[in-house]
């Protein structure tokens, strides 16, 4: 369900920006690096013209970036790549991955509070809504040339 929400949110924002989403190339795969590699290969093999790739998570994005580099496609010069989750991997990939930032620490803390409330009849506060933002790094052409490097 969270992936459906991620993709729906992405499509909504693209439509709001005036992008015709009906012409977008979409692939489904697993959420591991090999899923990103396979999807990137399918995209390249399709001869579909593209300049950017949005991946459902950072692990897939790292796989896609690796495939692009493997076949001589430069990230970010030839194609921009965005991941989702803002994992530690994203900060140390090459190039460093621009990604949708999720408030993992807050979600984990609230999940534990909810569990403690259920198991031990505690009354800890539990929040269910979290801010989502972008962490801008060098997998986007605009940010790789000295633009704003991090924003959450």
PDB file of N, CA and C in Angstrom, residues 28-131:
ATOM      1  N   UNK A  28       7.491  -2.204 -13.286  1.00  0.00           N
ATOM      2  CA  UNK A  28       7.304  -2.749 -11.947  1.00  0.00           C
ATOM      3  C   UNK A  28       8.376  -3.798 -11.714  1.00  0.00           C
ATOM      4  N   UNK A  29       8.928  -3.784 -10.499  1.00  0.00           N
ATOM      5  CA  UNK A  29       9.991  -4.725 -10.167  1.00  0.00           C
ATOM      6  C   UNK A  29      10.055  -4.876  -8.662  1.00  0.00           C
ATOM      7  N   UNK A  30      11.006  -5.664  -8.186  1.00  0.00           N
ATOM      8  CA  UNK A  30      11.181  -5.774  -6.738  1.00  0.00           C
ATOM      9  C   UNK A  30      11.903  -4.535  -6.216  1.00  0.00           C
ATOM     10  N   UNK A  31      11.957  -4.390  -4.909  1.00  0.00           N
ATOM     11  CA  UNK A  31      12.483  -3.173  -4.293  1.00  0.00           C
ATOM     12  C   UNK A  31      13.964  -3.260  -3.952  1.00  0.00           C
ATOM     13  N   UNK A  32      14.677  -4.165  -4.571  1.00  0.00           N
ATOM     14  CA  UNK A  32      16.106  -4.351  -4.328  1.00  0.00           C
ATOM     15  C   UNK A  32      16.918  -3.727  -5.469  1.00  0.00           C
ATOM     16  N   UNK A  33      18.227  -3.595  -5.296  1.00  0.00           N
ATOM     17  CA  UNK A  33      19.048  -3.035  -6.370  1.00  0.00           C
ATOM     18  C   UNK A  33      18.888  -3.779  -7.698  1.00  0.00           C
ATOM     19  N   UNK A  34      18.742  -5.100  -7.659  1.00  0.00           N
ATOM     20  CA  UNK A  34      18.584  -5.828  -8.915  1.00  0.00           C
ATOM     21  C   UNK A  34      17.267  -5.470  -9.611  1.00  0.00           C
ATOM     22  N   UNK A  35      16.251  -5.070  -8.846  1.00  0.00           N
ATOM     23  CA  UNK A  35      15.010  -4.594  -9.451  1.00  0.00           C
ATOM     24  C   UNK A  35      15.220  -3.294 -10.203  1.00  0.00           C
ATOM     25  N   UNK A  36      16.028  -2.403  -9.633  1.00  0.00           N
ATOM     26  CA  UNK A  36      16.363  -1.152 -10.322  1.00  0.00           C
ATOM     27  C   UNK A  36      17.218  -1.399 -11.551  1.00  0.00           C
ATOM     28  N   UNK A  37      18.173  -2.314 -11.430  1.00  0.00           N
ATOM     29  CA  UNK A  37      19.034  -2.673 -12.561  1.00  0.00           C
ATOM     30  C   UNK A  37      18.183  -3.214 -13.711  1.00  0.00           C
ATOM     31  N   UNK A  38      17.300  -4.169 -13.400  1.00  0.00           N
ATOM     32  CA  UNK A  38      16.459  -4.796 -14.418  1.00  0.00           C
ATOM     33  C   UNK A  38      15.532  -3.781 -15.082  1.00  0.00           C
ATOM     34  N   UNK A  39      14.922  -2.919 -14.274  1.00  0.00           N
ATOM     35  CA  UNK A  39      14.014  -1.906 -14.829  1.00  0.00           C
ATOM     36  C   UNK A  39      14.763  -0.899 -15.697  1.00  0.00           C
ATOM     37  N   UNK A  40      15.956  -0.510 -15.266  1.00  0.00           N
ATOM     38  CA  UNK A  40      16.763   0.417 -16.073  1.00  0.00           C
ATOM     39  C   UNK A  40      17.154  -0.236 -17.397  1.00  0.00           C
ATOM     40  N   UNK A  41      17.492  -1.508 -17.362  1.00  0.00           N
ATOM     41  CA  UNK A  41      17.820  -2.235 -18.587  1.00  0.00           C
ATOM     42  C   UNK A  41      16.610  -2.275 -19.516  1.00  0.00           C
ATOM     43  N   UNK A  42      15.432  -2.579 -18.970  1.00  0.00           N
ATOM     44  CA  UNK A  42      14.209  -2.598 -19.786  1.00  0.00           C
ATOM     45  C   UNK A  42      13.964  -1.226 -20.420  1.00  0.00           C
ATOM     46  N   UNK A  43      14.175  -0.177 -19.636  1.00  0.00           N
ATOM     47  CA  UNK A  43      13.974   1.176 -20.150  1.00  0.00           C
ATOM     48  C   UNK A  43      14.932   1.476 -21.300  1.00  0.00           C
ATOM     49  N   UNK A  44      16.196   1.196 -21.106  1.00  0.00           N
ATOM     50  CA  UNK A  44      17.188   1.444 -22.153  1.00  0.00           C
ATOM     51  C   UNK A  44      16.879   0.598 -23.386  1.00  0.00           C
ATOM     52  N   UNK A  45      16.566  -0.669 -23.173  1.00  0.00           N
ATOM     53  CA  UNK A  45      16.274  -1.571 -24.290  1.00  0.00           C
ATOM     54  C   UNK A  45      15.008  -1.175 -25.057  1.00  0.00           C
ATOM     55  N   UNK A  46      14.110  -0.447 -24.397  1.00  0.00           N
ATOM     56  CA  UNK A  46      12.841  -0.064 -25.037  1.00  0.00           C
ATOM     57  C   UNK A  46      13.015   1.047 -26.080  1.00  0.00           C
ATOM     58  N   UNK A  47      14.172   1.714 -26.043  1.00  0.00           N
ATOM     59  CA  UNK A  47      14.440   2.879 -26.904  1.00  0.00           C
ATOM     60  C   UNK A  47      13.505   4.053 -26.615  1.00  0.00           C
ATOM     61  N   UNK A  48      12.841   4.034 -25.488  1.00  0.00           N
ATOM     62  CA  UNK A  48      11.995   5.151 -25.055  1.00  0.00           C
ATOM     63  C   UNK A  48      12.923   6.312 -24.702  1.00  0.00           C
ATOM     64  N   UNK A  49      12.639   7.498 -25.189  1.00  0.00           N
ATOM     65  CA  UNK A  49      13.477   8.658 -24.900  1.00  0.00           C
ATOM     66  C   UNK A  49      13.178   9.157 -23.490  1.00  0.00           C
ATOM     67  N   UNK A  50      14.211   9.297 -22.660  1.00  0.00           N
ATOM     68  CA  UNK A  50      14.007   9.723 -21.274  1.00  0.00           C
ATOM     69  C   UNK A  50      15.160  10.593 -20.807  1.00  0.00           C
ATOM     70  N   UNK A  51      14.871  11.437 -19.825  1.00  0.00           N
ATOM     71  CA  UNK A  51      15.910  12.291 -19.257  1.00  0.00           C
ATOM     72  C   UNK A  51      15.962  12.190 -17.735  1.00  0.00           C
ATOM     73  N   UNK A  52      14.974  11.505 -17.140  1.00  0.00           N
ATOM     74  CA  UNK A  52      14.931  11.378 -15.687  1.00  0.00           C
ATOM     75  C   UNK A  52      14.227  10.083 -15.310  1.00  0.00           C
ATOM     76  N   UNK A  53      14.603   9.546 -14.140  1.00  0.00           N
ATOM     77  CA  UNK A  53      14.007   8.326 -13.619  1.00  0.00           C
ATOM     78  C   UNK A  53      13.667   8.554 -12.147  1.00  0.00           C
ATOM     79  N   UNK A  54      12.429   8.203 -11.786  1.00  0.00           N
ATOM     80  CA  UNK A  54      11.993   8.227 -10.392  1.00  0.00           C
ATOM     81  C   UNK A  54      11.820   6.783  -9.951  1.00  0.00           C
ATOM     82  N   UNK A  55      12.481   6.406  -8.861  1.00  0.00           N
ATOM     83  CA  UNK A  55      12.412   5.025  -8.360  1.00  0.00           C
ATOM     84  C   UNK A  55      11.632   4.985  -7.055  1.00  0.00           C
ATOM     85  N   UNK A  56      10.948   3.871  -6.822  1.00  0.00           N
ATOM     86  CA  UNK A  56      10.086   3.730  -5.654  1.00  0.00           C
ATOM     87  C   UNK A  56      10.864   3.659  -4.344  1.00  0.00           C
ATOM     88  N   UNK A  57      12.162   3.386  -4.395  1.00  0.00           N
ATOM     89  CA  UNK A  57      12.990   3.454  -3.187  1.00  0.00           C
ATOM     90  C   UNK A  57      14.457   3.669  -3.587  1.00  0.00           C
ATOM     91  N   UNK A  58      15.278   3.937  -2.602  1.00  0.00           N
ATOM     92  CA  UNK A  58      16.691   4.228  -2.857  1.00  0.00           C
ATOM     93  C   UNK A  58      17.451   3.006  -3.359  1.00  0.00           C
ATOM     94  N   UNK A  59      17.092   1.816  -2.877  1.00  0.00           N
ATOM     95  CA  UNK A  59      17.797   0.611  -3.301  1.00  0.00           C
ATOM     96  C   UNK A  59      17.611   0.396  -4.806  1.00  0.00           C
ATOM     97  N   UNK A  60      16.391   0.571  -5.293  1.00  0.00           N
ATOM     98  CA  UNK A  60      16.140   0.451  -6.733  1.00  0.00           C
ATOM     99  C   UNK A  60      16.903   1.528  -7.500  1.00  0.00           C
ATOM    100  N   UNK A  61      16.928   2.738  -6.949  1.00  0.00           N
ATOM    101  CA  UNK A  61      17.617   3.845  -7.614  1.00  0.00           C
ATOM    102  C   UNK A  61      19.110   3.561  -7.745  1.00  0.00           C
ATOM    103  N   UNK A  62      19.711   2.991  -6.711  1.00  0.00           N
ATOM    104  CA  UNK A  62      21.138   2.642  -6.772  1.00  0.00           C
ATOM    105  C   UNK A  62      21.367   1.594  -7.859  1.00  0.00           C
ATOM    106  N   UNK A  63      20.468   0.612  -7.966  1.00  0.00           N
ATOM    107  CA  UNK A  63      20.579  -0.391  -9.029  1.00  0.00           C
ATOM    108  C   UNK A  63      20.451   0.234 -10.404  1.00  0.00           C
ATOM    109  N   UNK A  64      19.507   1.178 -10.554  1.00  0.00           N
ATOM    110  CA  UNK A  64      19.319   1.853 -11.841  1.00  0.00           C
ATOM    111  C   UNK A  64      20.554   2.667 -12.207  1.00  0.00           C
ATOM    112  N   UNK A  65      21.083   3.432 -11.249  1.00  0.00           N
ATOM    113  CA  UNK A  65      22.290   4.226 -11.501  1.00  0.00           C
ATOM    114  C   UNK A  65      23.442   3.309 -11.916  1.00  0.00           C
ATOM    115  N   UNK A  66      23.583   2.186 -11.241  1.00  0.00           N
ATOM    116  CA  UNK A  66      24.654   1.236 -11.578  1.00  0.00           C
ATOM    117  C   UNK A  66      24.501   0.717 -12.999  1.00  0.00           C
ATOM    118  N   UNK A  67      23.261   0.395 -13.393  1.00  0.00           N
ATOM    119  CA  UNK A  67      23.061  -0.088 -14.765  1.00  0.00           C
ATOM    120  C   UNK A  67      23.398   1.008 -15.777  1.00  0.00           C
ATOM    121  N   UNK A  68      22.912   2.214 -15.517  1.00  0.00           N
ATOM    122  CA  UNK A  68      23.204   3.311 -16.446  1.00  0.00           C
ATOM    123  C   UNK A  68      24.711   3.485 -16.607  1.00  0.00           C
ATOM    124  N   UNK A  69      25.441   3.472 -15.504  1.00  0.00           N
ATOM    125  CA  UNK A  69      26.896   3.610 -15.591  1.00  0.00           C
ATOM    126  C   UNK A  69      27.509   2.437 -16.354  1.00  0.00           C
ATOM    127  N   UNK A  70      26.970   1.245 -16.147  1.00  0.00           N
ATOM    128  CA  UNK A  70      27.454   0.029 -16.811  1.00  0.00           C
ATOM    129  C   UNK A  70      27.375   0.145 -18.332  1.00  0.00           C
ATOM    130  N   UNK A  71      26.327   0.807 -18.841  1.00  0.00           N
ATOM    131  CA  UNK A  71      26.146   0.922 -20.298  1.00  0.00           C
ATOM    132  C   UNK A  71      26.582   2.283 -20.845  1.00  0.00           C
ATOM    133  N   UNK A  72      27.264   3.082 -20.015  1.00  0.00           N
ATOM    134  CA  UNK A  72      27.826   4.343 -20.493  1.00  0.00           C
ATOM    135  C   UNK A  72      26.893   5.534 -20.444  1.00  0.00           C
ATOM    136  N   UNK A  73      25.802   5.427 -19.705  1.00  0.00           N
ATOM    137  CA  UNK A  73      24.891   6.563 -19.526  1.00  0.00           C
ATOM    138  C   UNK A  73      25.316   7.291 -18.260  1.00  0.00           C
ATOM    139  N   UNK A  74      25.674   8.559 -18.395  1.00  0.00           N
ATOM    140  CA  UNK A  74      26.181   9.333 -17.265  1.00  0.00           C
ATOM    141  C   UNK A  74      25.042   9.903 -16.423  1.00  0.00           C
ATOM    142  N   UNK A  75      25.098   9.609 -15.123  1.00  0.00           N
ATOM    143  CA  UNK A  75      24.189  10.222 -14.148  1.00  0.00           C
ATOM    144  C   UNK A  75      25.014  11.242 -13.390  1.00  0.00           C
ATOM    145  N   UNK A  76      24.657  12.510 -13.440  1.00  0.00           N
ATOM    146  CA  UNK A  76      23.413  13.121 -13.878  1.00  0.00           C
ATOM    147  C   UNK A  76      23.461  13.776 -15.266  1.00  0.00           C
ATOM    148  N   UNK A  77      24.601  13.752 -15.946  1.00  0.00           N
ATOM    149  CA  UNK A  77      24.707  14.486 -17.213  1.00  0.00           C
ATOM    150  C   UNK A  77      23.674  14.027 -18.240  1.00  0.00           C
ATOM    151  N   UNK A  78      23.520  12.712 -18.425  1.00  0.00           N
ATOM    152  CA  UNK A  78      22.596  12.180 -19.431  1.00  0.00           C
ATOM    153  C   UNK A  78      21.199  11.924 -18.881  1.00  0.00           C
ATOM    154  N   UNK A  79      21.123  11.534 -17.633  1.00  0.00           N
ATOM    155  CA  UNK A  79      19.833  11.228 -17.005  1.00  0.00           C
ATOM    156  C   UNK A  79      19.903  11.549 -15.515  1.00  0.00           C
ATOM    157  N   UNK A  80      18.850  12.152 -14.999  1.00  0.00           N
ATOM    158  CA  UNK A  80      18.737  12.424 -13.568  1.00  0.00           C
ATOM    159  C   UNK A  80      18.006  11.255 -12.912  1.00  0.00           C
ATOM    160  N   UNK A  81      18.382  10.933 -11.677  1.00  0.00           N
ATOM    161  CA  UNK A  81      17.746   9.826 -10.959  1.00  0.00           C
ATOM    162  C   UNK A  81      17.358  10.306  -9.565  1.00  0.00           C
ATOM    163  N   UNK A  82      16.124   9.973  -9.182  1.00  0.00           N
ATOM    164  CA  UNK A  82      15.620  10.291  -7.845  1.00  0.00           C
ATOM    165  C   UNK A  82      15.159   8.998  -7.183  1.00  0.00           C
ATOM    166  N   UNK A  83      15.537   8.831  -5.926  1.00  0.00           N
ATOM    167  CA  UNK A  83      15.093   7.693  -5.131  1.00  0.00           C
ATOM    168  C   UNK A  83      14.023   8.116  -4.145  1.00  0.00           C
ATOM    169  N   UNK A  84      13.743   7.232  -3.200  1.00  0.00           N
ATOM    170  CA  UNK A  84      12.700   7.492  -2.208  1.00  0.00           C
ATOM    171  C   UNK A  84      13.086   6.771  -0.929  1.00  0.00           C
ATOM    172  N   UNK A  85      13.130   7.448   0.170  1.00  0.00           N
ATOM    173  CA  UNK A  85      13.385   6.969   1.538  1.00  0.00           C
ATOM    174  C   UNK A  85      14.496   7.739   2.237  1.00  0.00           C
ATOM    175  N   UNK A  86      15.440   8.273   1.494  1.00  0.00           N
ATOM    176  CA  UNK A  86      16.598   8.967   2.068  1.00  0.00           C
ATOM    177  C   UNK A  86      17.360   8.069   3.023  1.00  0.00           C
ATOM    178  N   UNK A  87      17.711   6.889   2.531  1.00  0.00           N
ATOM    179  CA  UNK A  87      18.492   5.938   3.325  1.00  0.00           C
ATOM    180  C   UNK A  87      19.955   6.359   3.376  1.00  0.00           C
ATOM    181  N   UNK A  88      20.702   5.745   4.248  1.00  0.00           N
ATOM    182  CA  UNK A  88      22.129   6.033   4.347  1.00  0.00           C
ATOM    183  C   UNK A  88      22.845   5.683   3.036  1.00  0.00           C
ATOM    184  N   UNK A  89      22.379   4.658   2.366  1.00  0.00           N
ATOM    185  CA  UNK A  89      22.955   4.259   1.087  1.00  0.00           C
ATOM    186  C   UNK A  89      22.920   5.412   0.083  1.00  0.00           C
ATOM    187  N   UNK A  90      21.828   6.166   0.082  1.00  0.00           N
ATOM    188  CA  UNK A  90      21.667   7.273  -0.868  1.00  0.00           C
ATOM    189  C   UNK A  90      22.751   8.327  -0.687  1.00  0.00           C
ATOM    190  N   UNK A  91      23.141   8.561   0.544  1.00  0.00           N
ATOM    191  CA  UNK A  91      24.138   9.588   0.828  1.00  0.00           C
ATOM    192  C   UNK A  91      25.538   9.183   0.372  1.00  0.00           C
ATOM    193  N   UNK A  92      25.765   7.871   0.220  1.00  0.00           N
ATOM    194  CA  UNK A  92      27.113   7.401  -0.103  1.00  0.00           C
ATOM    195  C   UNK A  92      27.218   6.712  -1.455  1.00  0.00           C
ATOM    196  N   UNK A  93      26.139   6.736  -2.243  1.00  0.00           N
ATOM    197  CA  UNK A  93      26.218   6.155  -3.577  1.00  0.00           C
ATOM    198  C   UNK A  93      27.024   7.104  -4.471  1.00  0.00           C
ATOM    199  N   UNK A  94      27.373   6.621  -5.652  1.00  0.00           N
ATOM    200  CA  UNK A  94      28.122   7.469  -6.585  1.00  0.00           C
ATOM    201  C   UNK A  94      27.386   7.497  -7.915  1.00  0.00           C
ATOM    202  N   UNK A  95      26.832   8.639  -8.303  1.00  0.00           N
ATOM    203  CA  UNK A  95      26.787   9.895  -7.558  1.00  0.00           C
ATOM    204  C   UNK A  95      25.843   9.790  -6.363  1.00  0.00           C
ATOM    205  N   UNK A  96      25.998  10.751  -5.457  1.00  0.00           N
ATOM    206  CA  UNK A  96      25.121  10.793  -4.291  1.00  0.00           C
ATOM    207  C   UNK A  96      23.688  10.999  -4.772  1.00  0.00           C
ATOM    208  N   UNK A  97      22.763  10.238  -4.214  1.00  0.00           N
ATOM    209  CA  UNK A  97      21.404  10.143  -4.728  1.00  0.00           C
ATOM    210  C   UNK A  97      20.468  11.195  -4.145  1.00  0.00           C
ATOM    211  N   UNK A  98      19.820  11.965  -5.024  1.00  0.00           N
ATOM    212  CA  UNK A  98      18.710  12.836  -4.610  1.00  0.00           C
ATOM    213  C   UNK A  98      17.539  11.926  -4.295  1.00  0.00           C
ATOM    214  N   UNK A  99      16.812  12.231  -3.222  1.00  0.00           N
ATOM    215  CA  UNK A  99      15.802  11.289  -2.757  1.00  0.00           C
ATOM    216  C   UNK A  99      14.725  11.975  -1.933  1.00  0.00           C
ATOM    217  N   UNK A 100      13.556  11.387  -1.932  1.00  0.00           N
ATOM    218  CA  UNK A 100      12.459  11.868  -1.088  1.00  0.00           C
ATOM    219  C   UNK A 100      12.788  11.472   0.353  1.00  0.00           C
ATOM    220  N   UNK A 101      12.770  12.456   1.235  1.00  0.00           N
ATOM    221  CA  UNK A 101      13.121  12.223   2.638  1.00  0.00           C
ATOM    222  C   UNK A 101      11.900  11.781   3.438  1.00  0.00           C
ATOM    223  N   UNK A 102      12.050  10.673   4.134  1.00  0.00           N
ATOM    224  CA  UNK A 102      11.018  10.146   5.022  1.00  0.00           C
ATOM    225  C   UNK A 102      11.534  10.263   6.453  1.00  0.00           C
ATOM    226  N   UNK A 103      10.652  10.617   7.370  1.00  0.00           N
ATOM    227  CA  UNK A 103      11.023  10.804   8.785  1.00  0.00           C
ATOM    228  C   UNK A 103      11.092   9.455   9.499  1.00  0.00           C
ATOM    229  N   UNK A 104      12.120   8.663   9.154  1.00  0.00           N
ATOM    230  CA  UNK A 104      12.230   7.305   9.702  1.00  0.00           C
ATOM    231  C   UNK A 104      12.324   7.289  11.218  1.00  0.00           C
ATOM    232  N   UNK A 105      13.119   8.164  11.796  1.00  0.00           N
ATOM    233  CA  UNK A 105      13.293   8.161  13.256  1.00  0.00           C
ATOM    234  C   UNK A 105      11.961   8.423  13.955  1.00  0.00           C
ATOM    235  N   UNK A 106      11.213   9.407  13.483  1.00  0.00           N
ATOM    236  CA  UNK A 106       9.923   9.742  14.085  1.00  0.00           C
ATOM    237  C   UNK A 106       8.927   8.597  13.903  1.00  0.00           C
ATOM    238  N   UNK A 107       8.920   7.988  12.732  1.00  0.00           N
ATOM    239  CA  UNK A 107       8.005   6.871  12.499  1.00  0.00           C
ATOM    240  C   UNK A 107       8.345   5.689  13.395  1.00  0.00           C
ATOM    241  N   UNK A 108       9.624   5.398  13.562  1.00  0.00           N
ATOM    242  CA  UNK A 108      10.044   4.292  14.417  1.00  0.00           C
ATOM    243  C   UNK A 108       9.675   4.563  15.872  1.00  0.00           C
ATOM    244  N   UNK A 109       9.949   5.766  16.344  1.00  0.00           N
ATOM    245  CA  UNK A 109       9.621   6.127  17.722  1.00  0.00           C
ATOM    246  C   UNK A 109       8.119   6.009  17.982  1.00  0.00           C
ATOM    247  N   UNK A 110       7.324   6.500  17.043  1.00  0.00           N
ATOM    248  CA  UNK A 110       5.873   6.418  17.208  1.00  0.00           C
ATOM    249  C   UNK A 110       5.365   4.987  17.102  1.00  0.00           C
ATOM    250  N   UNK A 111       5.985   4.186  16.263  1.00  0.00           N
ATOM    251  CA  UNK A 111       5.618   2.772  16.174  1.00  0.00           C
ATOM    252  C   UNK A 111       5.901   2.044  17.475  1.00  0.00           C
ATOM    253  N   UNK A 112       7.042   2.353  18.073  1.00  0.00           N
ATOM    254  CA  UNK A 112       7.368   1.743  19.363  1.00  0.00           C
ATOM    255  C   UNK A 112       6.420   2.224  20.457  1.00  0.00           C
ATOM    256  N   UNK A 113       6.078   3.493  20.445  1.00  0.00           N
ATOM    257  CA  UNK A 113       5.122   4.015  21.426  1.00  0.00           C
ATOM    258  C   UNK A 113       3.770   3.320  21.279  1.00  0.00           C
ATOM    259  N   UNK A 114       3.326   3.146  20.054  1.00  0.00           N
ATOM    260  CA  UNK A 114       2.055   2.463  19.799  1.00  0.00           C
ATOM    261  C   UNK A 114       2.105   1.034  20.339  1.00  0.00           C
ATOM    262  N   UNK A 115       3.210   0.339  20.070  1.00  0.00           N
ATOM    263  CA  UNK A 115       3.370  -1.032  20.543  1.00  0.00           C
ATOM    264  C   UNK A 115       3.378  -1.095  22.071  1.00  0.00           C
ATOM    265  N   UNK A 116       4.102  -0.190  22.715  1.00  0.00           N
ATOM    266  CA  UNK A 116       4.118  -0.148  24.181  1.00  0.00           C
ATOM    267  C   UNK A 116       2.728   0.147  24.735  1.00  0.00           C
ATOM    268  N   UNK A 117       1.997   1.026  24.090  1.00  0.00           N
ATOM    269  CA  UNK A 117       0.622   1.320  24.516  1.00  0.00           C
ATOM    270  C   UNK A 117      -0.238   0.062  24.433  1.00  0.00           C
ATOM    271  N   UNK A 118      -0.108  -0.681  23.357  1.00  0.00           N
ATOM    272  CA  UNK A 118      -0.926  -1.882  23.149  1.00  0.00           C
ATOM    273  C   UNK A 118      -0.528  -3.012  24.098  1.00  0.00           C
ATOM    274  N   UNK A 119       0.765  -3.211  24.281  1.00  0.00           N
ATOM    275  CA  UNK A 119       1.240  -4.345  25.077  1.00  0.00           C
ATOM    276  C   UNK A 119       1.183  -4.100  26.581  1.00  0.00           C
ATOM    277  N   UNK A 120       1.400  -2.857  26.999  1.00  0.00           N
ATOM    278  CA  UNK A 120       1.519  -2.566  28.424  1.00  0.00           C
ATOM    279  C   UNK A 120       0.506  -1.543  28.906  1.00  0.00           C
ATOM    280  N   UNK A 121      -0.501  -1.304  28.106  1.00  0.00           N
ATOM    281  CA  UNK A 121      -1.575  -0.375  28.459  1.00  0.00           C
ATOM    282  C   UNK A 121      -1.027   0.992  28.875  1.00  0.00           C
ATOM    283  N   UNK A 122       0.009   1.425  28.171  1.00  0.00           N
ATOM    284  CA  UNK A 122       0.593   2.736  28.437  1.00  0.00           C
ATOM    285  C   UNK A 122      -0.178   3.789  27.644  1.00  0.00           C
ATOM    286  N   UNK A 123       0.092   5.038  27.899  1.00  0.00           N
ATOM    287  CA  UNK A 123      -0.600   6.151  27.231  1.00  0.00           C
ATOM    288  C   UNK A 123       0.398   7.105  26.572  1.00  0.00           C
ATOM    289  N   UNK A 124       1.385   6.551  25.901  1.00  0.00           N
ATOM    290  CA  UNK A 124       2.384   7.383  25.232  1.00  0.00           C
ATOM    291  C   UNK A 124       1.748   8.058  24.015  1.00  0.00           C
ATOM    292  N   UNK A 125       2.126   9.308  23.730  1.00  0.00           N
ATOM    293  CA  UNK A 125       1.565   9.969  22.537  1.00  0.00           C
ATOM    294  C   UNK A 125       2.055   9.285  21.259  1.00  0.00           C
ATOM    295  N   UNK A 126       1.174   9.186  20.278  1.00  0.00           N
ATOM    296  CA  UNK A 126       1.505   8.571  18.996  1.00  0.00           C
ATOM    297  C   UNK A 126       1.040   9.495  17.874  1.00  0.00           C
ATOM    298  N   UNK A 127       1.991   9.911  17.043  1.00  0.00           N
ATOM    299  CA  UNK A 127       1.667  10.718  15.863  1.00  0.00           C
ATOM    300  C   UNK A 127       1.605   9.800  14.655  1.00  0.00           C
ATOM    301  N   UNK A 128       0.742  10.126  13.706  1.00  0.00           N
ATOM    302  CA  UNK A 128       0.587   9.286  12.521  1.00  0.00           C
ATOM    303  C   UNK A 128       0.836  10.030  11.217  1.00  0.00           C
ATOM    304  N   UNK A 129       1.157  11.288  11.284  1.00  0.00           N
ATOM    305  CA  UNK A 129       1.456  12.053  10.076  1.00  0.00           C
ATOM    306  C   UNK A 129       2.852  12.644  10.204  1.00  0.00           C
ATOM    307  N   UNK A 130       3.594  12.583   9.096  1.00  0.00           N
ATOM    308  CA  UNK A 130       4.993  13.000   9.110  1.00  0.00           C
ATOM    309  C   UNK A 130       5.284  13.882   7.908  1.00  0.00           C
ATOM    310  N   UNK A 131       6.174  14.819   8.103  1.00  0.00           N
ATOM    311  CA  UNK A 131       6.581  15.696   7.006  1.00  0.00           C
ATOM    312  C   UNK A 131       7.409  14.899   6.002  1.00  0.00           C
TER     313      UNK A 131
END
